[in-house]
PDB file of C-alpha atoms in Angstrom:
ATOM      1  CA  UNK H   1      14.515   6.053  16.847  1.00  0.00           C
ATOM      2  CA  UNK H   2      11.377   4.818  15.096  1.00  0.00           C
ATOM      3  CA  UNK H   3      11.841   2.599  12.107  1.00  0.00           C
ATOM      4  CA  UNK H   4      10.534   3.292   8.633  1.00  0.00           C
ATOM      5  CA  UNK H   5       8.611   0.993   6.328  1.00  0.00           C
ATOM      6  CA  UNK H   6      10.902  -1.094   4.136  1.00  0.00           C
ATOM      7  CA  UNK H   7      10.847  -0.701   0.338  1.00  0.00           C
ATOM      8  CA  UNK H   8      11.545  -3.951  -1.502  1.00  0.00           C
ATOM      9  CA  UNK H   9      11.273  -5.129  -5.096  1.00  0.00           C
ATOM     10  CA  UNK H  10       9.706  -8.445  -6.065  1.00  0.00           C
ATOM     11  CA  UNK H  11       9.051  -9.644  -9.606  1.00  0.00           C
ATOM     12  CA  UNK H  12       9.126  -6.113 -11.034  1.00  0.00           C
ATOM     13  CA  UNK H  13       6.792  -4.695  -8.368  1.00  0.00           C
ATOM     14  CA  UNK H  14       7.615  -2.272  -5.544  1.00  0.00           C
ATOM     15  CA  UNK H  15       6.552  -3.618  -2.143  1.00  0.00           C
ATOM     16  CA  UNK H  16       6.297  -1.359   0.898  1.00  0.00           C
ATOM     17  CA  UNK H  17       6.467  -3.530   4.015  1.00  0.00           C
ATOM     18  CA  UNK H  18       5.086  -2.122   7.242  1.00  0.00           C
ATOM     19  CA  UNK H  19       6.858  -4.317   9.798  1.00  0.00           C
ATOM     20  CA  UNK H  20       6.114  -5.202  13.399  1.00  0.00           C
ATOM     21  CA  UNK H  21       6.850  -1.642  14.516  1.00  0.00           C
ATOM     22  CA  UNK H  22       3.747  -0.580  12.578  1.00  0.00           C
ATOM     23  CA  UNK H  23       1.051  -2.409  14.550  1.00  0.00           C
ATOM     24  CA  UNK H  24      -0.660   0.978  14.815  1.00  0.00           C
ATOM     25  CA  UNK H  25      -0.212   3.785  12.300  1.00  0.00           C
ATOM     26  CA  UNK H  26      -1.376   7.031  13.826  1.00  0.00           C
ATOM     27  CA  UNK H  27      -0.751  10.728  13.383  1.00  0.00           C
ATOM     28  CA  UNK H  28       2.676  10.498  15.010  1.00  0.00           C
ATOM     29  CA  UNK H  29       4.032   8.422  12.101  1.00  0.00           C
ATOM     30  CA  UNK H  30       2.387  10.071   9.116  1.00  0.00           C
ATOM     31  CA  UNK H  31       5.350  12.208   8.026  1.00  0.00           C
ATOM     32  CA  UNK H  32       7.677   9.193   7.869  1.00  0.00           C
ATOM     33  CA  UNK H  33       5.003   7.138   6.109  1.00  0.00           C
ATOM     34  CA  UNK H  34       4.370   9.904   3.563  1.00  0.00           C
ATOM     35  CA  UNK H  35       8.088  10.076   2.750  1.00  0.00           C
ATOM     36  CA  UNK H  36       8.300   6.327   2.133  1.00  0.00           C
ATOM     37  CA  UNK H  37       5.142   6.286   0.000  1.00  0.00           C
ATOM     38  CA  UNK H  38       6.553   9.142  -2.093  1.00  0.00           C
ATOM     39  CA  UNK H  39       9.727   7.105  -2.633  1.00  0.00           C
ATOM     40  CA  UNK H  40       7.645   4.066  -3.583  1.00  0.00           C
ATOM     41  CA  UNK H  41       5.667   6.046  -6.151  1.00  0.00           C
ATOM     42  CA  UNK H  42       8.905   7.170  -7.798  1.00  0.00           C
ATOM     43  CA  UNK H  43      10.015   3.588  -8.508  1.00  0.00           C
ATOM     44  CA  UNK H  44       9.812   2.493 -12.134  1.00  0.00           C
ATOM     45  CA  UNK H  45       7.931  -0.777 -11.619  1.00  0.00           C
ATOM     46  CA  UNK H  46       4.652  -2.418 -12.640  1.00  0.00           C
ATOM     47  CA  UNK H  47       3.013  -1.130  -9.479  1.00  0.00           C
ATOM     48  CA  UNK H  48       3.106  -0.802  -5.713  1.00  0.00           C
ATOM     49  CA  UNK H  49       1.986  -3.294  -3.073  1.00  0.00           C
ATOM     50  CA  UNK H  50       1.435  -2.073   0.478  1.00  0.00           C
ATOM     51  CA  UNK H  51       1.986  -4.992   2.883  1.00  0.00           C
ATOM     52  CA  UNK H  52       0.052  -4.352   6.100  1.00  0.00           C
ATOM     53  CA  UNK H  53       0.359  -7.863   7.554  1.00  0.00           C
ATOM     54  CA  UNK H  54       1.606  -6.483  10.885  1.00  0.00           C
ATOM     55  CA  UNK H  55      -0.819  -3.548  11.127  1.00  0.00           C
ATOM     56  CA  UNK H  56      -3.969  -3.855  13.221  1.00  0.00           C
ATOM     57  CA  UNK H  57      -4.956  -0.168  13.224  1.00  0.00           C
ATOM     58  CA  UNK H  58      -4.535   2.894  11.043  1.00  0.00           C
ATOM     59  CA  UNK H  59      -6.140   6.300  11.186  1.00  0.00           C
ATOM     60  CA  UNK H  60      -7.711   8.525   8.574  1.00  0.00           C
ATOM     61  CA  UNK H  61      -4.421  10.313   7.874  1.00  0.00           C
ATOM     62  CA  UNK H  62      -2.902   7.010   6.755  1.00  0.00           C
ATOM     63  CA  UNK H  63      -5.858   6.383   4.454  1.00  0.00           C
ATOM     64  CA  UNK H  64      -5.317   9.869   3.026  1.00  0.00           C
ATOM     65  CA  UNK H  65      -1.661   9.031   2.303  1.00  0.00           C
ATOM     66  CA  UNK H  66      -2.671   5.786   0.573  1.00  0.00           C
ATOM     67  CA  UNK H  67      -5.242   7.686  -1.487  1.00  0.00           C
ATOM     68  CA  UNK H  68      -2.658  10.297  -2.499  1.00  0.00           C
ATOM     69  CA  UNK H  69      -0.244   7.557  -3.569  1.00  0.00           C
ATOM     70  CA  UNK H  70      -2.933   5.769  -5.597  1.00  0.00           C
ATOM     71  CA  UNK H  71      -4.121   9.027  -7.175  1.00  0.00           C
ATOM     72  CA  UNK H  72      -0.582  10.089  -8.145  1.00  0.00           C
ATOM     73  CA  UNK H  73       0.139   6.687  -9.656  1.00  0.00           C
ATOM     74  CA  UNK H  74      -3.124   6.757 -11.589  1.00  0.00           C
ATOM     75  CA  UNK H  75      -2.594  10.291 -12.945  1.00  0.00           C
ATOM     76  CA  UNK H  76       1.005   9.632 -13.946  1.00  0.00           C
ATOM     77  CA  UNK H  77       0.392   6.157 -15.372  1.00  0.00           C
ATOM     78  CA  UNK H  78       2.785   4.602 -12.877  1.00  0.00           C
ATOM     79  CA  UNK H  79       1.224   1.149 -12.665  1.00  0.00           C
ATOM     80  CA  UNK H  80      -1.243  -0.510 -10.346  1.00  0.00           C
ATOM     81  CA  UNK H  81      -1.812  -0.297  -6.601  1.00  0.00           C
ATOM     82  CA  UNK H  82      -2.634  -3.111  -4.165  1.00  0.00           C
ATOM     83  CA  UNK H  83      -2.802  -3.712  -0.436  1.00  0.00           C
ATOM     84  CA  UNK H  84      -2.185  -7.103   1.127  1.00  0.00           C
ATOM     85  CA  UNK H  85      -2.320  -8.698   4.547  1.00  0.00           C
ATOM     86  CA  UNK H  86      -5.107  -6.541   5.943  1.00  0.00           C
ATOM     87  CA  UNK H  87      -6.231  -7.417   9.462  1.00  0.00           C
ATOM     88  CA  UNK H  88     -10.045  -7.639   9.878  1.00  0.00           C
ATOM     89  CA  UNK H  89     -10.497  -4.140  11.342  1.00  0.00           C
ATOM     90  CA  UNK H  90      -8.362  -2.504   8.657  1.00  0.00           C
ATOM     91  CA  UNK H  91     -10.157  -4.371   5.860  1.00  0.00           C
ATOM     92  CA  UNK H  92     -13.501  -3.324   7.320  1.00  0.00           C
ATOM     93  CA  UNK H  93     -12.443   0.341   7.338  1.00  0.00           C
ATOM     94  CA  UNK H  94     -11.530   0.184   3.637  1.00  0.00           C
ATOM     95  CA  UNK H  95     -14.794  -1.596   2.816  1.00  0.00           C
ATOM     96  CA  UNK H  96     -16.942   0.884   4.770  1.00  0.00           C
ATOM     97  CA  UNK H  97     -15.255   3.745   2.910  1.00  0.00           C
ATOM     98  CA  UNK H  98     -15.719   1.879  -0.419  1.00  0.00           C
ATOM     99  CA  UNK H  99     -12.002   2.049  -1.163  1.00  0.00           C
ATOM    100  CA  UNK H 100     -12.042  -1.702  -1.791  1.00  0.00           C
ATOM    101  CA  UNK H 101     -13.802  -0.830  -5.050  1.00  0.00           C
ATOM    102  CA  UNK H 102     -10.839   1.293  -6.177  1.00  0.00           C
ATOM    103  CA  UNK H 103      -7.927  -0.731  -4.861  1.00  0.00           C
ATOM    104  CA  UNK H 104      -6.803  -4.327  -5.194  1.00  0.00           C
ATOM    105  CA  UNK H 105      -7.046  -5.989  -1.758  1.00  0.00           C
ATOM    106  CA  UNK H 106      -5.530  -9.437  -1.265  1.00  0.00           C
ATOM    107  CA  UNK H 107      -4.690 -11.726   1.617  1.00  0.00           C
ATOM    108  CA  UNK H 108      -1.069 -12.338   0.634  1.00  0.00           C
ATOM    109  CA  UNK H 109       1.802 -10.461  -0.961  1.00  0.00           C
ATOM    110  CA  UNK H 110       2.115 -13.113  -3.676  1.00  0.00           C
ATOM    111  CA  UNK H 111      -1.555 -12.629  -4.622  1.00  0.00           C
ATOM    112  CA  UNK H 112      -1.112  -8.850  -4.745  1.00  0.00           C
ATOM    113  CA  UNK H 113       1.932  -9.105  -7.007  1.00  0.00           C
ATOM    114  CA  UNK H 114       0.075 -11.567  -9.232  1.00  0.00           C
ATOM    115  CA  UNK H 115      -2.932  -9.208  -9.487  1.00  0.00           C
ATOM    116  CA  UNK H 116      -0.699  -6.261 -10.394  1.00  0.00           C
ATOM    117  CA  UNK H 117       1.171  -8.256 -13.021  1.00  0.00           C
ATOM    118  CA  UNK H 118      -2.089  -9.550 -14.537  1.00  0.00           C
ATOM    119  CA  UNK H 119      -3.663  -6.083 -14.493  1.00  0.00           C
ATOM    120  CA  UNK H 120      -0.580  -4.777 -16.311  1.00  0.00           C
ATOM    121  CA  UNK H 121      -1.105  -7.390 -19.037  1.00  0.00           C
ATOM    122  CA  UNK H 122      -4.725  -6.244 -19.447  1.00  0.00           C
ATOM    123  CA  UNK H 123      -3.795  -2.584 -20.052  1.00  0.00           C
TER     124      UNK H 123
END
């Protein structure tokens, strides 16, 4: 049985951790990923961090799920959205698609949580 991403809470922020089983996120895992992202969006926290430290590849369907999560959070005033731990290829994909201009991208989870907490103070 395939594992699911892990939802954690750190310093008032929801963190979705894509573990070692998520080196590649393709079409075959999108339904499970969508379910977890929906659960993450429902949390009453300052925001959501997506930790992709173990992910070296994701497809366009995964980007679509991230965009849907971000859009829902934005429309419903559910806090900020950040991604941390991006491997070079994954970061490049988000930069080429200009999503780095919409989303907070950081190297570490601690930086992402800090950015969300500071952005919350600015609102």
